[in-house]
Coordinates of C-alpha atoms and ligand atoms in Angstrom, one line a residue:
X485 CA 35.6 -12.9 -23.7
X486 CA 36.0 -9.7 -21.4
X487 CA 33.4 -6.9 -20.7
X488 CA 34.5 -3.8 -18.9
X489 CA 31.8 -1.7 -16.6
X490 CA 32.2 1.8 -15.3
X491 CA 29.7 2.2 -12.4
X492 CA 29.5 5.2 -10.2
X493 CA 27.4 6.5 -7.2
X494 CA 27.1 9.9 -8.7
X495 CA 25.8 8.4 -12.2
X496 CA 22.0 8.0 -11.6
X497 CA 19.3 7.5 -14.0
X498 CA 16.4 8.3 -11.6
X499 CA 14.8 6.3 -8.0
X500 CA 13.4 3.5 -8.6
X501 CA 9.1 3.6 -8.0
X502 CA 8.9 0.8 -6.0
X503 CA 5.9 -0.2 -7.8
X504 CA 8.1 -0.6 -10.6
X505 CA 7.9 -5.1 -9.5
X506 CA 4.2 -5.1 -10.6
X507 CA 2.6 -7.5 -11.5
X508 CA -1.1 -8.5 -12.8
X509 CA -3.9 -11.5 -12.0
X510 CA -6.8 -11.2 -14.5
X511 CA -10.1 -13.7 -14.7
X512 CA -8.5 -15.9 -17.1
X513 CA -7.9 -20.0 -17.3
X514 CA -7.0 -20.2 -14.0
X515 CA -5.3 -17.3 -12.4
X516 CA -8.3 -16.5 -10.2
X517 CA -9.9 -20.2 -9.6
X518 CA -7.8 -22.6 -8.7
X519 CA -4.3 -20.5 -8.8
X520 CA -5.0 -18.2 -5.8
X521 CA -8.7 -18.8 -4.8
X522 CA -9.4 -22.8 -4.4
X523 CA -12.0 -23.3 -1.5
X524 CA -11.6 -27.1 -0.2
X525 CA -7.9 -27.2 -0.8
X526 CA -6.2 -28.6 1.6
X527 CA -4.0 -25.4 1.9
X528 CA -6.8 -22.8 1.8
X529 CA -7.2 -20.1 4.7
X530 CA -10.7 -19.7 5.9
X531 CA -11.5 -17.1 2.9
X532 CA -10.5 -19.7 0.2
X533 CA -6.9 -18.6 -0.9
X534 CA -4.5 -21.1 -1.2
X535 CA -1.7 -20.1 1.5
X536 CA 0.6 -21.9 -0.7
X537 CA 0.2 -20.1 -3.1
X538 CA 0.1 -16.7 -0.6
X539 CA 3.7 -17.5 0.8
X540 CA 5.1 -18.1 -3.0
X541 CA 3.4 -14.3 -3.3
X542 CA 4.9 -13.0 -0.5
X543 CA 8.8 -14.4 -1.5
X544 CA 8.1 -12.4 -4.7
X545 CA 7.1 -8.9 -2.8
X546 CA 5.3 -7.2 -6.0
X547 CA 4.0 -4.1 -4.6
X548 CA 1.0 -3.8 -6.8
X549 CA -0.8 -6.3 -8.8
X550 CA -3.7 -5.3 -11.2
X551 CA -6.8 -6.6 -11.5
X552 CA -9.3 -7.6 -13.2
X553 CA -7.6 -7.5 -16.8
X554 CA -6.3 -7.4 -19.3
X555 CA -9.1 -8.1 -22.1
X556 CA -11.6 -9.0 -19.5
X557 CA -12.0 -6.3 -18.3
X558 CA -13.4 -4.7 -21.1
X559 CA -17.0 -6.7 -21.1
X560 CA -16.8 -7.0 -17.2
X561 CA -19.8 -5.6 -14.9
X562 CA -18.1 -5.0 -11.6
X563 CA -21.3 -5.2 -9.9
X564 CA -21.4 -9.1 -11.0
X565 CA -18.9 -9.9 -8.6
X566 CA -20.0 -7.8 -5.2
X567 CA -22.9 -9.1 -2.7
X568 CA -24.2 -12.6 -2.0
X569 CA -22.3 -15.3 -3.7
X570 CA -24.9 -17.4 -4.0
X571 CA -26.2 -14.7 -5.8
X572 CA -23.6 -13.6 -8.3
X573 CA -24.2 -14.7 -12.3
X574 CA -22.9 -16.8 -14.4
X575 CA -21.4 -14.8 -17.5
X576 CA -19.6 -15.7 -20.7
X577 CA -16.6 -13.7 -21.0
X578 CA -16.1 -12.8 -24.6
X579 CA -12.5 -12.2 -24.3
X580 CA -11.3 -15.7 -23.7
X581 CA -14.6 -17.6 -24.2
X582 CA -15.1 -18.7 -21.1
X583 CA -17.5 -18.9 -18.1
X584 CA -17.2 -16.5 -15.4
X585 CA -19.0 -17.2 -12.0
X586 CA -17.9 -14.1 -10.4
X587 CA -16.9 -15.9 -7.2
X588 CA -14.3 -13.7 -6.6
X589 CA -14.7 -9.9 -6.9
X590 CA -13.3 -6.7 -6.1
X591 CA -14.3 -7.3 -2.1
X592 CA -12.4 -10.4 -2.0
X593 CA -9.8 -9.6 -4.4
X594 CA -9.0 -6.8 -2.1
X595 CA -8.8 -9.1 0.8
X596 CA -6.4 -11.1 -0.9
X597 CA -4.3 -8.2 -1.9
X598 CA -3.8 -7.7 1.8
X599 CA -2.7 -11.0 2.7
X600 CA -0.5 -11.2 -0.4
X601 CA 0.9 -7.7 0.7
X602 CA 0.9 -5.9 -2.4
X603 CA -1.3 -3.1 -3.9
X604 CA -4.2 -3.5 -5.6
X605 CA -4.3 -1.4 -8.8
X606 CA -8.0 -1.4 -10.4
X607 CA -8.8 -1.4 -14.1
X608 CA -12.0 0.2 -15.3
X609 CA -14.2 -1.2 -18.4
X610 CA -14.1 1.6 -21.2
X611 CA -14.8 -1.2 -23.9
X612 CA -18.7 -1.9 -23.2
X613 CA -19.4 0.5 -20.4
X614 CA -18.3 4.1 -19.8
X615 CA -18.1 7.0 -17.4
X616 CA -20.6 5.8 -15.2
X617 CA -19.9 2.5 -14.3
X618 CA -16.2 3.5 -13.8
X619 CA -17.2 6.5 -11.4
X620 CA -19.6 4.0 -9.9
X621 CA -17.1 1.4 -9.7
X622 CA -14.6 4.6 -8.0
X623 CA -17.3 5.1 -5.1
X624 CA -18.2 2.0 -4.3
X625 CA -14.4 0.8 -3.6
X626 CA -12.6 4.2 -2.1
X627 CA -15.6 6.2 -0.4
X628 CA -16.4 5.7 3.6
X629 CA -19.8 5.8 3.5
X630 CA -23.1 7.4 3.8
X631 CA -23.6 7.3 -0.5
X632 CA -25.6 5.2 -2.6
X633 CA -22.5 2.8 -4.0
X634 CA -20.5 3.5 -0.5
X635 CA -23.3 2.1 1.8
X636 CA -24.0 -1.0 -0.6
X637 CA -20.1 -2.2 0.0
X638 CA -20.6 -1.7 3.6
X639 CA -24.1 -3.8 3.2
X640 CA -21.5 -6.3 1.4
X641 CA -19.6 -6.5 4.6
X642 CA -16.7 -4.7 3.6
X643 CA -17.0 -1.0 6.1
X644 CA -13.9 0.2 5.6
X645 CA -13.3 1.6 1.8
X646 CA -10.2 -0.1 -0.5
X647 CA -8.7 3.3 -1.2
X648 CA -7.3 2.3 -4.8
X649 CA -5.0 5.2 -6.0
X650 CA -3.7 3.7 -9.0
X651 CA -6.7 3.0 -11.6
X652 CA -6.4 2.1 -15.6
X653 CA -8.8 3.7 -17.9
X654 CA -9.4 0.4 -19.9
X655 CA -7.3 -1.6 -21.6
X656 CA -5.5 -2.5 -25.2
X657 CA -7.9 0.1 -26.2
X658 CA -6.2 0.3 -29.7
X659 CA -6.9 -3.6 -30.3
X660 CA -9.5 -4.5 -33.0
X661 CA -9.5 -7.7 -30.4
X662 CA -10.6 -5.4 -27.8
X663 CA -14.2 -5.5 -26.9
X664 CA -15.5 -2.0 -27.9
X665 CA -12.2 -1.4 -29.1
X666 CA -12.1 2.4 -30.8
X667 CA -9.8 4.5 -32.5
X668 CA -7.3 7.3 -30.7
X669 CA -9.2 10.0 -30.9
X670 CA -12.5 7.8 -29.6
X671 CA -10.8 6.7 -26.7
X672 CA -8.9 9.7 -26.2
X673 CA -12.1 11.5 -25.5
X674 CA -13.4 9.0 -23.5
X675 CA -11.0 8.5 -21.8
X676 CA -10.3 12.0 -20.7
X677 CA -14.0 12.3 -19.9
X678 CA -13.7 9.6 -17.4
X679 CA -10.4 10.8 -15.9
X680 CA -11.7 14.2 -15.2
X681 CA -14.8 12.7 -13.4
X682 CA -12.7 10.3 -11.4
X683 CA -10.4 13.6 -10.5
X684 CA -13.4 15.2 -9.4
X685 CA -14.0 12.4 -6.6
X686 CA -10.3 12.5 -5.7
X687 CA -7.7 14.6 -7.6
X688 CA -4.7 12.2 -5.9
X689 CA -5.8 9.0 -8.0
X690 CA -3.0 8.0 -10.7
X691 CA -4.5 7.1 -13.4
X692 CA -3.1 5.2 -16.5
X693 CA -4.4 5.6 -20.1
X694 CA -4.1 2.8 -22.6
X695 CA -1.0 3.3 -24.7
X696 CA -0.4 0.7 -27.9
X697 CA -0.4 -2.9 -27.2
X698 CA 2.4 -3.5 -28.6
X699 CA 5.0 -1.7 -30.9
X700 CA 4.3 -3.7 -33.9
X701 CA 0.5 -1.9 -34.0
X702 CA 0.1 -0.1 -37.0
X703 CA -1.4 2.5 -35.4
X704 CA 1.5 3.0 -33.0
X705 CA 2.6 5.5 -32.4
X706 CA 0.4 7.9 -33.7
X707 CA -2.2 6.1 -31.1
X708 CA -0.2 7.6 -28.3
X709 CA 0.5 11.2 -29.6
X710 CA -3.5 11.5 -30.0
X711 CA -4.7 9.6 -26.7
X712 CA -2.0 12.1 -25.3
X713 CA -3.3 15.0 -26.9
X714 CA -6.9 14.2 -26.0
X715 CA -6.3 13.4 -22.1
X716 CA -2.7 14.6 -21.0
X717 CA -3.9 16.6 -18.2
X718 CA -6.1 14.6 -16.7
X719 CA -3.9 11.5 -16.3
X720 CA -0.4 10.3 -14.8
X721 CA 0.7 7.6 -16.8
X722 CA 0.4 6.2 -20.6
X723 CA 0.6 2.0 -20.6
X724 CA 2.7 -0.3 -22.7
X725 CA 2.3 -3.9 -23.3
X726 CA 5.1 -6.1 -24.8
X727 CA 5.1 -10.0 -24.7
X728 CA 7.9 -11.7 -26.2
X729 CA 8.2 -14.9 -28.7
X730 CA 11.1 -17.1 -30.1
X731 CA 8.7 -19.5 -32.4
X732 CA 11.7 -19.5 -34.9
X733 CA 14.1 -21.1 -31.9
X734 CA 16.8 -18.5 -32.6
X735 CA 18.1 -17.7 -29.0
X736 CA 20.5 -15.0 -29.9
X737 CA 17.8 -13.6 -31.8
X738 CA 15.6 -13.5 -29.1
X739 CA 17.8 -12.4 -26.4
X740 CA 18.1 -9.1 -28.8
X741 CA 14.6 -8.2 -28.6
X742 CA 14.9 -6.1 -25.5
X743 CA 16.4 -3.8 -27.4
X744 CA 13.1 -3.7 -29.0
X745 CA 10.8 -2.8 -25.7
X746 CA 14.1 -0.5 -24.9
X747 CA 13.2 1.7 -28.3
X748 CA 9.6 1.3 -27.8
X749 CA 9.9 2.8 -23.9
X750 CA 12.3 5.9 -25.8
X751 CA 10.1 6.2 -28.9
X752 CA 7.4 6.6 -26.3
X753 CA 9.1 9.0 -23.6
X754 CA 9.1 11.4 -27.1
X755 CA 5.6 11.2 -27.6
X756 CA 5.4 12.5 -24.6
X757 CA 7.5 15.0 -24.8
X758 CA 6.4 16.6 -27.5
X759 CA 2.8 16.5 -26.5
X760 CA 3.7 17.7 -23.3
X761 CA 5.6 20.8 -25.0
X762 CA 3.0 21.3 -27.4
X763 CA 0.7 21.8 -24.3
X764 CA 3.0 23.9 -22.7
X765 CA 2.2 21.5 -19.8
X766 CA 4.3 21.6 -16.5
X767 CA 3.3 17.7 -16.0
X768 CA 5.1 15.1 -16.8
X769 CA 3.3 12.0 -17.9
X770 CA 5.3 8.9 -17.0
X771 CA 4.9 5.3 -18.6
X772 CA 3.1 2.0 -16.9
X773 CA 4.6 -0.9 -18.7
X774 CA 1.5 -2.8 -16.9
X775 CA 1.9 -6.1 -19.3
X776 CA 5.1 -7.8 -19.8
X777 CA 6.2 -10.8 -20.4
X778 CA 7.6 -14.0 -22.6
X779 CA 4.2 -15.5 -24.2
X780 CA 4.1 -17.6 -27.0
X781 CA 4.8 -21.4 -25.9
X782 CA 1.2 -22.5 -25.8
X783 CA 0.1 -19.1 -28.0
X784 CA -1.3 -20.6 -31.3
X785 CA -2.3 -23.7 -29.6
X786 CA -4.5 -22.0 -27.2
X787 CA -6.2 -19.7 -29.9
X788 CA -6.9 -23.1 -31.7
X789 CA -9.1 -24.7 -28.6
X790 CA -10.7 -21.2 -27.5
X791 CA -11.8 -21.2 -31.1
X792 CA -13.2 -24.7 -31.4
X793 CA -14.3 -25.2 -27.1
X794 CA -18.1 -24.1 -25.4
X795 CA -17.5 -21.9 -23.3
X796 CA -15.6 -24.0 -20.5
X797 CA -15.5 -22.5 -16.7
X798 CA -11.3 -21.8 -15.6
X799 CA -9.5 -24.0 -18.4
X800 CA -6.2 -24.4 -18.6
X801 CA -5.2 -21.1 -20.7
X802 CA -2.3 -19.2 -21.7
X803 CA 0.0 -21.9 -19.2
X804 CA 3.1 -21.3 -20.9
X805 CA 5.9 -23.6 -19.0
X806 CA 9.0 -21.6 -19.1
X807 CA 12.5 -22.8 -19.5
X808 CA 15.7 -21.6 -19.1
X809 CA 16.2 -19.7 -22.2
X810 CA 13.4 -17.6 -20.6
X811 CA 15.1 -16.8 -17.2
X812 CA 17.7 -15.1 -19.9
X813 CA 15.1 -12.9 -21.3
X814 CA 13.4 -11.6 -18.1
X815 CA 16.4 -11.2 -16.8
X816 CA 17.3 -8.7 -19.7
X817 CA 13.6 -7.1 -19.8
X818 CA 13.9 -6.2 -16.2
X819 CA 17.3 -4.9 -17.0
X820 CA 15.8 -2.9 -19.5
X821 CA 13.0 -1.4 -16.5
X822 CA 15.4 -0.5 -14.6
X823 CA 18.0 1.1 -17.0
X824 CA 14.7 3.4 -18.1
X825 CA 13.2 3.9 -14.8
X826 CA 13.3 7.7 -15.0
X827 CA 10.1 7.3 -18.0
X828 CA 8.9 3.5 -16.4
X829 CA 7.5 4.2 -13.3
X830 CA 5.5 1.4 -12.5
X831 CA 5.3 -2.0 -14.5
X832 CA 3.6 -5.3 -14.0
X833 CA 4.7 -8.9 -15.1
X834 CA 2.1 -10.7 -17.0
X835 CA 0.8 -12.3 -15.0
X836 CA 1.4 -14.0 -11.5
X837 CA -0.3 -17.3 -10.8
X838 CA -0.8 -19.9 -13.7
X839 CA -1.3 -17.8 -16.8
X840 CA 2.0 -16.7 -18.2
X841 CA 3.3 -16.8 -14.6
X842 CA 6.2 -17.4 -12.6
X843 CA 3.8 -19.5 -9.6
X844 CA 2.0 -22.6 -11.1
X845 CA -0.4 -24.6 -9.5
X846 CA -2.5 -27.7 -9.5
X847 CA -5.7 -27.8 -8.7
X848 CA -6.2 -29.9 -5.2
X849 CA -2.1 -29.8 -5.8
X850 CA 1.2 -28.5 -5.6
X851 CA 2.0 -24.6 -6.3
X852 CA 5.8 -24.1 -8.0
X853 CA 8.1 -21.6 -9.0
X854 CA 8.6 -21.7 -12.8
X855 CA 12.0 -20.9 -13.8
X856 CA 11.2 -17.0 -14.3
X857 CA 10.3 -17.1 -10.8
X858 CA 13.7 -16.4 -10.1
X859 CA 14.8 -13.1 -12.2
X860 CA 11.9 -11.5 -10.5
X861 CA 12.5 -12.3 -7.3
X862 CA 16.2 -11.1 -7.4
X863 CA 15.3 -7.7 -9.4
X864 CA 12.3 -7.3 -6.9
X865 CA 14.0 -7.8 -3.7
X866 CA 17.4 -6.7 -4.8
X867 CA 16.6 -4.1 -7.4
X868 CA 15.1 -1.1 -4.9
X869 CA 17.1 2.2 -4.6
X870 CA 18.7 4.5 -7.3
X871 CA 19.2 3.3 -11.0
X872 CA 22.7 3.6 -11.9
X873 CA 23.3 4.6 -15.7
X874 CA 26.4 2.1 -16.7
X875 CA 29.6 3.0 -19.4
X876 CA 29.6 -1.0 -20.6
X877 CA 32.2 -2.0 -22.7
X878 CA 31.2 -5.4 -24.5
X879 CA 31.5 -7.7 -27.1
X880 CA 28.3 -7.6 -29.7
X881 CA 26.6 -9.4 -32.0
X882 CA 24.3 -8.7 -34.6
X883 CA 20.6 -9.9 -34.2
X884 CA 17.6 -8.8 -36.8
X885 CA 15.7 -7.7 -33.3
X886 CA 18.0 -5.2 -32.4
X887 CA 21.4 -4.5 -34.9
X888 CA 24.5 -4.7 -32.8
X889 CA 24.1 -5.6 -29.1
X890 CA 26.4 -6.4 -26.7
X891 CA 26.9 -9.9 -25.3
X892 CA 26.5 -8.5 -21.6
X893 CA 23.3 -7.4 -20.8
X894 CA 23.4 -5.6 -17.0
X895 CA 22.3 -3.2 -14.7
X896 CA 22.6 -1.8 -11.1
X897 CA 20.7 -0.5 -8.6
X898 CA 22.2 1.6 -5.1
X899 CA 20.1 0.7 -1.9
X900 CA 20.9 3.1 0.4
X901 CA 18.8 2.0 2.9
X902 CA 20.2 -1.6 3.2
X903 CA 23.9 0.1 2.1
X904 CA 24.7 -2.0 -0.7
X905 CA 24.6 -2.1 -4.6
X906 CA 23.3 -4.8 -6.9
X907 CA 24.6 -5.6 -10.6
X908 CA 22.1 -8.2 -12.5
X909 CA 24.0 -9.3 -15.4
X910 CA 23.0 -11.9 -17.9
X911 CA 25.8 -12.8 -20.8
X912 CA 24.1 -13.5 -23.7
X913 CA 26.7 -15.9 -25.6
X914 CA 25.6 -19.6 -26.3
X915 CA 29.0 -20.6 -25.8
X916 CA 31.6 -19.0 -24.6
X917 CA 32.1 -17.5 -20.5
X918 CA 32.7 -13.9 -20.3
X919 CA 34.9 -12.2 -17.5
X920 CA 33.0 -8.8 -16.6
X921 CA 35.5 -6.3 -14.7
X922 CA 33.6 -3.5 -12.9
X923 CA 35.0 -0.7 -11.6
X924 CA 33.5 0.9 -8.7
X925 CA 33.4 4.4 -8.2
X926 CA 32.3 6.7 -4.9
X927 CA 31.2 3.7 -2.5
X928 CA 33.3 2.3 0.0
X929 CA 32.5 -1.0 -1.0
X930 CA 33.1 -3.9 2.2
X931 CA 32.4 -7.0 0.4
X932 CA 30.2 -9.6 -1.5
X933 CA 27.2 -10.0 0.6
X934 CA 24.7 -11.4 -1.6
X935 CA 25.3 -13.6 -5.1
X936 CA 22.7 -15.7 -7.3
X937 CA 23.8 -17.9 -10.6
X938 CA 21.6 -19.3 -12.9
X939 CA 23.8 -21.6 -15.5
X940 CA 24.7 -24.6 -16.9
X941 CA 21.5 -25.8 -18.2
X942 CA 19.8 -27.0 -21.8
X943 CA 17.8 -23.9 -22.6
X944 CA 14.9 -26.0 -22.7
X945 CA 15.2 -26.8 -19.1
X946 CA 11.7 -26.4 -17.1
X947 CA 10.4 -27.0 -13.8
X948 CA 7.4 -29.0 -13.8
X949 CA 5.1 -30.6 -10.9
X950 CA 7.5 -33.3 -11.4
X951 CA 10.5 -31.6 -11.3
X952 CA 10.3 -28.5 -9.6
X953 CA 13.7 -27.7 -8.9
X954 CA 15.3 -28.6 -12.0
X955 CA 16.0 -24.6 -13.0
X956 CA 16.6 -22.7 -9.7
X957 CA 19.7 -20.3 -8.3
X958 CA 22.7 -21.5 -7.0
X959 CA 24.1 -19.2 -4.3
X960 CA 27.6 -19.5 -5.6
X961 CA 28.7 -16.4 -7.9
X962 CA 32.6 -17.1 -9.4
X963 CA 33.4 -13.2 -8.1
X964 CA 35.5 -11.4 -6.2
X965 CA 36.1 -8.0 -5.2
X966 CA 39.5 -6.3 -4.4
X967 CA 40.2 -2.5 -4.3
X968 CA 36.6 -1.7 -5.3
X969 CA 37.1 -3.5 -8.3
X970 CA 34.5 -6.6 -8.8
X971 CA 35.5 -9.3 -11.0
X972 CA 32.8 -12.0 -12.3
X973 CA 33.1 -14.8 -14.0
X974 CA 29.9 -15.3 -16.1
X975 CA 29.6 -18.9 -17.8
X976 CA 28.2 -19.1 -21.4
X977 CA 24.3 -18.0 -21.3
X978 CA 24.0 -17.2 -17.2
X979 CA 22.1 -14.9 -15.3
X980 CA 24.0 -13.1 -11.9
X981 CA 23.2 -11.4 -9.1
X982 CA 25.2 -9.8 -7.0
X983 CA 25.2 -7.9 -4.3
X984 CA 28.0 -5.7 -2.6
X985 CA 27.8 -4.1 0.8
X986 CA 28.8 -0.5 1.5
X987 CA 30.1 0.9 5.0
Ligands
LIG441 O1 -2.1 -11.1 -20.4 C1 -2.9 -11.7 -21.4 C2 -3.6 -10.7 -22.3 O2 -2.6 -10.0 -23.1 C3 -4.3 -9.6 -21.6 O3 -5.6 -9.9 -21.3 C4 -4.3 -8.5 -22.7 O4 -4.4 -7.2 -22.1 C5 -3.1 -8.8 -23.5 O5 -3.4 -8.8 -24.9

């Protein structure tokens, strides 16, 4: 099988946000205790975070992380998890049915943030609380001092202020899951309420409305054109959540279903157009895809035991182990980021330690990659510059996800600072290898400089505690470049990287 690729320096889709390799930690199982915060391990820094678990962080480089949720957040009181631990209540969160003792807080996630190196992007309850708490919430993290909620932080022992820019206005909004869930034009208004009061503290906050949780709401995407109409001026961004399954065990099926978040970004970016025309708005609302992930290996079993447990303090939840098949399908859904990073502008993988994540630990344990540790790490450290818009030439096949798609899924991204350009490529066929020829067009290309494979495994292939290693990159890429022409051999269902440097 042969693919042909046309890339070109001068074809660009947009520059990349940087913030684009998100991703999200929310109060939940054990993201929070025992993933990153585990006081008495014997690889916890004096603040109780597990430098394990830090230095796994770190390889992965996400620029922001939000925080606190995801459906938490939306029967959280902030001020629960500020002052005096000792202090600090035990509450039952009604989104997972659990126990949360508030141990950790916005003070110490904040703390962590910095020694993780990454952003920290706040969400705000608008499911049980409102306008006041959030602008509440607002001073108390981002204002020096000498107010009400400013001066209590510094009586926490935080004196200098967080400065959050990038804040969501609630979340899954349009969920009848959601606690005080509401309809569009409910949460439009509410929403644009609190926006404009948040503006009014500091008109440079982004700040991110809840779009549909998924595209399979039936309220979607009406949800979005009334939210937008409600709010559009007073926010930055519109969020999209997408998590994907295979429960029917159909892998060409369910490599397809990018094409399903790549409609639901479009369909999207045309909501927002036409709000933004019917406005007559110079602004252009862009789109957080703050939730994305695969989700569904421990999904009905999980719903099962929340339904039938008492309210257990950080249970194992949501740990989906990953397997190869996966690495396949994050592979494609950051390929799919990047080829519409001109509407995506930031984005978060859901989520980072433990729950649906590419880090796993055990408690008093080990902390591992999973195997979609890897596609992230590649697109995150690799994937920085300009977004170069492709001319593929593939094979297809039909799927029910998508219609016709081609066998070759890729993408590429120009770094000028670090003079080099990166194709991610993942060939979808179960068995046969695909040659992909790429033509290279206005760089003075000088060679292969960097190359990752993932191949040659059972899809069902995971890393576990006791086989960590089992899925994991080999730096060894059959390619070769001659005449600015790059030639790679992609074995039957294989994820590539690679990397070409530029004079
Ligand atoms: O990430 C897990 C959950 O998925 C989040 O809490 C929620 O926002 C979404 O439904």
């Amino acid at each position: 099988m042969k693919a042909k690729v046309l890339l070109h320096r001068d074809f660009v889709i947009s520059q990349i946000d940087r913030r684009l390799y998100g991703a999200f930690l929310e109060h939940l199982g054990r993201g929070i205790y025992t993933g990153i915060y585990e006081p008495g391990h014997p690889n916890a820094n004096e603040h109780g975070f597990r430098e394990d678990v830090l230095a796994l962080v770190r390889e992965l480089r996400p620029p922001v992380t939000r925080y606190p949720g995801g459906n938490f957040v939306s029967a959280y009181n902030w001020e629960d998890g500020v002052g005096p631990r000792e202090q600090r209540p035990m509450r039952l969160d009604l989104a997972w049915r659990t126990k949360e003792s508030n141990q950790v807080g916005v003070n110490e996630f904040a703390d962590w943030c910095k020694q993780a190196e990454t952003e920290l992007m706040l969400a705000v309850n608008l499911g049980s609380r409102d306008l006041d708490a959030a602008r509440n919430f607002l001073e108390y993290c981002n204002h020096p001092g000498g107010s009400t909620w400013s001066d209590l932080r510094i009586a926490h022992g935080w004196a200098e202020p967080h400065n959050v820019r990038l804040w969501c206005l609630g979340n899954e909004m349009d969920g009848p899951w959601q606690v005080g869930h509401k309809t569009a034009t409910e949460y439009g208004r509410v929403a644009n309420e609190t926006a404009k009061a948040m503006k009014a503290f500091d008109a440079e906050l982004e700040l991110i409305v809840c779009g549909s949780s998924h595209s399979e709401m039936p309220s979607y995407p009406a949800w979005e054109a009334e939210v937008l109409e409600q709010c559009y001026d007073a926010i930055d961004h519109i969020s999209l959540h997408m998590y994907f399954r295979n429960d029917e065990k159909q892998t060409l099926n369910y490599l397809a279903k990018t094409a399903i978040m790549e409609r639901y970004i479009e369909t999207v970016g045309g909501v927002i157009d036409y709000v933004q025309a019917k406005k007559r708005s110079k602004k252009k609302v862009t789109i957080c895809f703050d939730e994305w992930n695969v989700w569904y290996h421990t999904r009905d079993a999980d719903r099962e035991r929340m339904d039938a447990w008492d309210w257990p303090e950080q249970p194992r939840l949501l740990e989906d182990i990953y397997n190869f098949e996966d690495v396949l399908q994050v592979g494609s859904i950051l390929n799919t980021l990047i080829r519409q990073s001109d509407r995506v502008r930031i984005a978060c993988i859901a989520q980072l330690v433990n729950v649906i994540a590419p880090i796993m630990t055990e408690p008093g344990g080990l902390a591992w990659r999973q195997t979609i540790f890897y596609p992230y790490y590649f697109a995150s450290r690799f994937g920085r510059g300009t977004a170069l818009r492709l001319a593929v030439e593939s094979p297809t096949y039909s799927a029910e996800a998508s219609g016709e798609i081609p066998y070759l899924d890729v993408s590429a991204v120009h770094d000028s600072s670090q003079k080099r350009v990166t194709l991610f490529m993942v060939n979808r066929h179960l068995t046969e290898a695909m040659e992909s020829v790429t033509e290279i067009g206005g760089f003075a290309t000088t060679g292969i400089a960097d190359q990752a494979l993932i191949s040659g495994h059972d899809i069902n292939d995971t890393n576990t505690l006791d086989a960590q290693n089992r899925v994991a990159p080999t730096a060894r890429v059959d390619a070769e470049l001659r005449d600015g022409v790059l030639k790679v051999a992609l074995p039957p269902l294989s994820y590539a990287m690679v990397s070409l440097s530029l004079r």
